[in-house]
XYZ file of C-alpha atoms in Angstrom:
411
model
C -43.384 85.163 25.178
C -43.322 82.033 22.931
C -41.654 79.912 25.828
C -44.407 81.229 28.282
C -47.186 80.194 25.872
C -45.820 76.570 25.696
C -46.284 76.129 29.670
C -49.497 78.060 29.556
C -51.092 75.845 27.051
C -49.349 72.260 27.491
C -51.785 70.240 25.462
C -51.704 72.321 22.432
C -47.863 72.652 22.675
C -47.635 68.828 22.908
C -49.350 68.690 19.652
C -46.559 70.726 18.129
C -43.900 68.598 19.636
C -43.307 65.909 16.980
C -42.980 68.510 14.090
C -40.622 70.511 16.294
C -38.388 67.358 17.286
C -38.316 66.522 13.500
C -36.320 69.933 12.820
C -32.716 69.588 11.953
C -31.695 71.455 15.299
C -34.782 71.593 17.456
C -34.820 74.236 20.363
C -33.814 73.019 23.726
C -37.133 74.327 24.976
C -38.910 71.468 23.180
C -36.742 68.822 24.772
C -37.626 70.412 28.233
C -41.395 70.327 27.498
C -41.132 66.623 26.659
C -39.042 65.926 29.921
C -41.519 67.932 32.092
C -44.627 66.292 30.479
C -43.406 62.888 31.363
C -43.574 63.791 35.160
C -47.205 65.126 34.912
C -50.739 64.068 34.048
C -49.687 64.942 30.392
C -47.329 61.875 30.178
C -49.618 59.816 28.356
C -50.444 62.613 25.783
C -46.706 63.250 25.308
C -45.888 59.689 24.755
C -48.918 59.189 22.255
C -47.815 62.281 20.171
C -44.133 61.192 19.998
C -44.712 57.396 19.654
C -43.747 57.579 15.769
C -40.438 59.346 16.687
C -39.099 56.652 18.690
C -40.796 53.668 16.828
C -38.205 51.269 15.619
C -39.681 49.042 12.917
C -38.046 45.709 13.680
C -39.519 42.055 13.815
C -37.837 40.021 16.764
C -36.178 36.839 15.431
C -38.461 33.630 16.033
C -36.969 30.896 18.027
C -35.671 27.983 15.859
C -38.312 25.710 17.641
C -41.170 28.098 16.392
C -39.603 28.263 13.063
C -39.762 24.612 12.575
C -43.297 24.201 13.844
C -44.354 26.749 11.281
C -42.309 25.676 8.275
C -41.243 22.130 8.813
C -43.773 20.713 11.267
C -43.201 17.014 9.952
C -39.358 17.303 9.888
C -39.285 18.164 6.099
C -39.353 21.612 4.649
C -41.089 22.096 1.336
C -40.579 25.215 -0.635
C -41.979 26.738 -4.027
C -40.454 28.902 -6.345
C -42.720 31.832 -5.351
C -42.085 31.251 -1.660
C -38.199 31.628 -2.097
C -38.744 34.651 -4.309
C -41.015 36.019 -1.560
C -38.386 35.472 0.970
C -35.598 36.997 -0.990
C -37.915 40.159 -1.403
C -38.846 40.366 2.152
C -38.380 37.989 5.004
C -41.258 39.453 6.901
C -43.719 39.113 3.989
C -42.803 35.448 3.861
C -43.483 35.104 7.574
C -46.821 36.646 7.108
C -47.926 34.735 4.097
C -46.283 31.220 4.759
C -45.831 31.226 8.559
C -48.906 33.069 9.781
C -50.745 32.121 6.649
C -52.545 35.417 6.402
C -55.011 35.842 3.583
C -55.400 39.266 2.074
C -58.891 40.539 1.560
C -60.453 39.137 -1.719
C -60.822 41.702 -4.507
C -64.292 42.392 -6.028
C -64.731 40.891 -9.476
C -62.235 39.309 -11.661
C -58.526 40.604 -11.543
C -55.589 40.445 -13.720
C -54.484 37.280 -11.965
C -57.692 35.533 -13.006
C -57.226 36.671 -16.633
C -53.833 35.217 -16.541
C -54.940 32.072 -15.205
C -57.694 31.771 -17.926
C -54.904 32.159 -20.622
C -52.445 29.863 -18.823
C -55.197 27.169 -18.522
C -56.087 27.342 -22.209
C -52.359 26.978 -23.126
C -51.980 24.033 -20.921
C -54.958 22.210 -22.247
C -53.950 22.942 -25.790
C -50.454 21.494 -25.222
C -51.911 18.423 -23.441
C -53.979 17.726 -26.371
C -51.054 18.141 -28.794
C -48.860 15.653 -26.644
C -51.763 13.261 -26.220
C -52.160 13.038 -29.963
C -48.522 12.769 -30.710
C -48.413 16.143 -32.449
C -46.380 19.339 -32.243
C -47.532 22.871 -32.735
C -46.358 22.986 -36.308
C -48.489 20.077 -37.036
C -51.923 21.790 -36.410
C -53.289 23.773 -39.328
C -55.017 27.159 -38.976
C -58.695 25.918 -39.245
C -58.115 23.077 -36.667
C -56.179 25.347 -34.346
C -59.055 27.721 -34.291
C -61.656 25.228 -33.578
C -59.638 23.768 -30.917
C -59.014 27.130 -29.388
C -62.852 27.842 -29.468
C -63.726 24.440 -27.948
C -61.031 24.852 -25.017
C -62.337 28.407 -24.193
C -65.855 27.410 -24.095
C -64.873 24.488 -21.730
C -62.624 26.786 -19.217
C -64.676 29.897 -19.328
C -67.442 28.641 -16.901
C -64.865 27.847 -14.238
C -63.756 31.219 -13.943
C -65.443 32.754 -10.676
C -68.880 31.662 -10.689
C -69.211 31.880 -14.505
C -68.470 35.358 -14.234
C -67.772 35.837 -17.902
C -71.468 34.946 -18.600
C -72.901 36.983 -15.867
C -71.582 40.453 -16.334
C -71.432 42.217 -19.704
C -68.123 43.959 -19.038
C -66.443 40.580 -18.178
C -68.070 39.145 -21.226
C -66.376 41.790 -23.307
C -63.117 40.980 -21.461
C -63.457 37.303 -22.349
C -63.694 38.394 -26.121
C -60.505 40.148 -25.723
C -58.806 37.045 -23.812
C -59.976 34.642 -26.406
C -58.432 36.766 -29.093
C -55.209 36.868 -27.158
C -55.471 32.997 -26.757
C -55.990 32.483 -30.386
C -53.284 34.890 -31.612
C -50.895 33.314 -29.217
C -51.465 29.974 -30.464
C -50.863 31.160 -34.021
C -47.537 32.629 -32.823
C -46.507 29.558 -31.027
C -47.265 27.395 -34.161
C -45.492 29.709 -36.575
C -42.458 29.632 -34.116
C -42.653 25.822 -34.282
C -42.480 25.603 -37.922
C -39.256 27.417 -37.865
C -37.688 25.253 -35.359
C -36.674 21.830 -34.549
C -37.214 21.680 -30.855
C -40.249 19.593 -29.801
C -42.413 20.068 -26.809
C -41.965 17.102 -24.546
C -43.983 18.360 -21.249
C -46.527 20.920 -20.368
C -47.394 21.723 -16.722
C -44.539 19.309 -15.491
C -45.015 18.817 -11.844
C -41.792 18.129 -9.619
C -40.771 17.478 -6.184
C -36.972 17.518 -5.818
C -35.241 16.478 -2.792
C -32.621 19.262 -2.827
C -30.750 18.529 0.446
C -30.809 18.759 4.231
C -30.449 21.710 6.498
C -29.042 20.055 9.878
C -31.553 17.503 10.622
C -34.602 18.992 8.309
C -34.947 17.518 4.788
C -35.500 20.137 2.101
C -37.671 19.604 -0.895
C -38.445 21.805 -3.817
C -41.625 21.618 -5.652
C -43.425 23.418 -8.510
C -44.612 23.163 -11.928
C -42.731 23.869 -15.278
C -45.113 25.531 -17.678
C -43.434 23.841 -20.771
C -40.336 22.014 -21.604
C -38.881 21.501 -25.230
C -36.018 19.369 -26.311
C -33.917 18.927 -29.307
C -31.621 15.751 -30.053
C -28.714 16.558 -32.490
C -29.051 13.869 -35.188
C -25.180 13.649 -35.674
C -23.952 13.591 -32.018
C -26.950 12.465 -30.228
C -26.653 15.261 -27.737
C -29.965 16.470 -26.051
C -30.567 20.130 -25.540
C -33.511 21.514 -23.289
C -35.301 24.736 -23.542
C -37.289 25.792 -20.318
C -40.288 27.955 -21.164
C -42.637 30.126 -18.847
C -45.759 31.835 -19.989
C -46.320 35.315 -18.916
C -49.181 37.802 -19.229
C -46.808 40.403 -17.674
C -43.466 41.605 -19.068
C -40.997 40.251 -16.848
C -37.229 39.996 -17.680
C -34.564 38.177 -15.652
C -31.109 39.316 -15.265
C -28.237 37.760 -13.456
C -28.367 40.239 -10.663
C -32.209 39.000 -10.193
C -31.020 35.470 -9.877
C -28.034 36.403 -7.640
C -30.113 38.021 -5.138
C -32.875 35.546 -5.389
C -35.547 37.870 -6.721
C -36.430 36.101 -9.925
C -35.407 32.467 -9.455
C -38.250 30.602 -11.456
C -36.569 30.007 -14.785
C -33.139 29.282 -12.995
C -34.724 26.676 -10.744
C -36.599 25.076 -13.451
C -33.479 24.606 -15.319
C -31.729 23.146 -12.104
C -34.527 20.767 -11.747
C -34.234 19.714 -15.496
C -30.590 19.324 -15.472
C -30.744 17.346 -12.116
C -33.158 14.861 -13.918
C -31.347 15.079 -17.182
C -27.522 15.408 -16.145
C -26.133 14.448 -19.611
C -28.242 17.136 -21.450
C -27.252 20.611 -22.172
C -29.452 23.772 -21.682
C -30.565 25.563 -24.646
C -32.047 28.374 -22.719
C -34.457 29.623 -20.329
C -37.128 32.062 -21.731
C -40.416 33.772 -21.199
C -43.199 33.660 -23.874
C -45.208 36.629 -23.504
C -49.055 36.260 -23.892
C -50.279 39.702 -24.848
C -52.802 41.399 -26.768
C -51.175 42.154 -30.352
C -51.014 45.774 -30.627
C -48.403 48.008 -32.174
C -47.256 51.365 -30.855
C -46.190 53.316 -34.051
C -44.622 56.757 -33.996
C -46.513 57.342 -37.262
C -49.103 56.015 -39.570
C -47.918 52.723 -41.009
C -47.029 52.172 -44.606
C -48.759 48.816 -44.861
C -49.970 45.911 -42.687
C -46.563 44.233 -43.142
C -44.966 47.181 -40.984
C -47.622 46.699 -38.308
C -47.042 42.816 -38.097
C -43.272 43.343 -37.974
C -43.617 45.854 -35.053
C -45.832 43.279 -33.170
C -43.425 40.667 -33.755
C -40.680 42.620 -32.416
C -42.687 43.731 -29.250
C -43.581 40.066 -28.421
C -40.203 38.558 -29.040
C -39.224 36.135 -26.084
C -36.431 37.156 -23.632
C -34.430 35.035 -21.320
C -31.065 33.737 -21.135
C -29.790 31.496 -24.204
C -26.797 29.243 -24.904
C -24.141 31.216 -26.869
C -24.243 28.605 -29.741
C -25.586 29.954 -32.983
C -26.157 26.434 -34.461
C -28.243 25.275 -31.434
C -30.306 28.557 -31.447
C -30.961 28.104 -35.290
C -32.733 24.964 -34.151
C -34.858 26.982 -31.708
C -35.656 29.559 -34.429
C -34.282 29.441 -37.892
C -35.066 33.195 -38.403
C -32.432 34.018 -35.582
C -30.898 37.469 -36.077
C -33.821 38.519 -38.354
C -36.504 41.062 -37.529
C -39.060 38.134 -37.599
C -37.259 36.094 -35.027
C -39.086 34.776 -32.191
C -36.047 35.428 -29.855
C -35.059 38.852 -28.796
C -31.490 38.252 -29.883
C -29.343 40.128 -32.502
C -26.612 38.825 -34.522
C -23.653 40.817 -35.968
C -22.794 40.368 -39.692
C -19.784 37.986 -38.903
C -22.263 35.679 -37.168
C -21.451 36.513 -33.489
C -23.898 37.713 -30.996
C -23.923 41.310 -30.021
C -22.524 42.513 -26.664
C -26.069 43.151 -25.088
C -27.475 39.850 -26.051
C -28.457 37.772 -23.169
C -26.365 34.586 -24.095
C -24.083 32.594 -22.088
C -21.648 29.556 -22.475
C -22.553 26.154 -21.245
C -20.115 26.565 -18.280
C -21.861 29.801 -17.171
C -25.355 28.143 -17.307
C -23.954 25.283 -15.301
C -22.539 27.729 -12.810
C -25.830 29.497 -12.517
C -27.557 26.212 -11.755
C -24.780 25.378 -9.189
C -25.326 28.758 -7.530
C -29.134 28.292 -7.217
C -28.272 24.854 -5.748
C -26.246 26.491 -3.120
C -28.525 29.574 -2.529
C -31.692 27.660 -1.698
C -30.309 25.750 1.257
C -28.627 28.824 2.474
C -32.122 30.572 2.410
C -33.909 27.511 4.074
C -31.222 27.761 6.821
C -32.213 31.471 7.426
C -35.939 30.583 7.541
C -35.477 27.816 10.063
C -33.233 30.134 12.013
C -36.316 32.334 12.586
C -35.157 35.335 10.577
C -38.301 37.452 9.682
C -36.607 40.800 9.334
C -38.545 43.469 7.829
C -35.986 44.069 5.084
C -37.825 44.591 1.848
C -35.472 45.045 -1.373
C -35.141 48.359 -2.983
C -33.702 48.642 -6.524
C -33.982 52.080 -8.061
C -37.795 53.009 -7.792
C -38.684 49.333 -7.563
C -39.510 48.152 -4.023
C -40.874 44.878 -2.531
C -43.520 47.105 -0.759
C -45.253 48.287 -3.840
C -47.739 45.495 -4.110
C -47.256 43.856 -0.873
C -50.659 43.089 0.745
C -49.277 42.969 4.278
C -47.525 46.407 4.190
C -50.049 47.889 6.851
C -49.110 44.966 9.098
C -45.518 45.841 9.209
C -45.726 49.729 8.696
C -42.499 49.928 6.952
């Protein structure tokens, strides 16, 4: 009776066809229904209902000629850190963003990215003021620092949106929060500078590095380093560089991230720095977190000191550092204490703990050499026309989660 009903009401039966064919062992009658429908006026209906069952989510390769026209129209490929990380995360997203140049719809109001740019701009201007006056972070007292922070905020705030902070009460409140974060971060950076011997030598350092050639196409790497600090050993004259990137989020870079190309920013900045200064040694690559100073406590604090210590621990900088305690003591003489600016712990015998993110000079150089080989390999794939829909997945983390082009690829 059930079989008879299928043929008596074919349109209704075809509506059930996708669900039936997805079963582990579909009854043969459903295949028969599909084959029958293709030879009748119901063919279009059968194909429409079952389209998803036979859809293959693949993007065809571009021809090398098309890829060169898109990415290297004048015989040179110019890539940024973000573009390479995008390609490693998903070649199709790279194609949509940098090949087709599709622009996602603008969001209403200010976004987290706008807040980050506001704070970033403030830190840039403050750093440039220091360098232009020949000062370091440690040289500015609290009163002068607060006055300069207020002046900088008043200068850059009207440039956000269309003076959005002044036009909307909510965003006016958000600016109050951001200005507090800005001032607190300046205090933390100044305190850190007081406990170290590294000096800031560059902020927002632009670079364009000729990184090689892929067949007949020259390859240039371009970008901006947030901040570069340097220390010169007074006894040996050896120079050490510390690559710093400001982050309002909470990223952490692992060797695996670098290996797969998912987080190349700090490694590329170190590559560029050591290419320009081949005799220098890397002291480390690190994130400086620009966050609201809040402490998540399990219970009521005993005193204000406990709150400050908790905040200091939560805002400690992470990255990959040179496994040399003498050098890192010049980065922060509180190394190994709860108040250290660096998220490193030291054993009683002075050695680093097993889970500390430290590496030998040879390992750091090896990482730089790997990046120098990885980037041309990625350029070669890009210019060969590889636009595969292959987003990465690592645990619950995927490239699709915040991708603005996910509806386009329908992955």
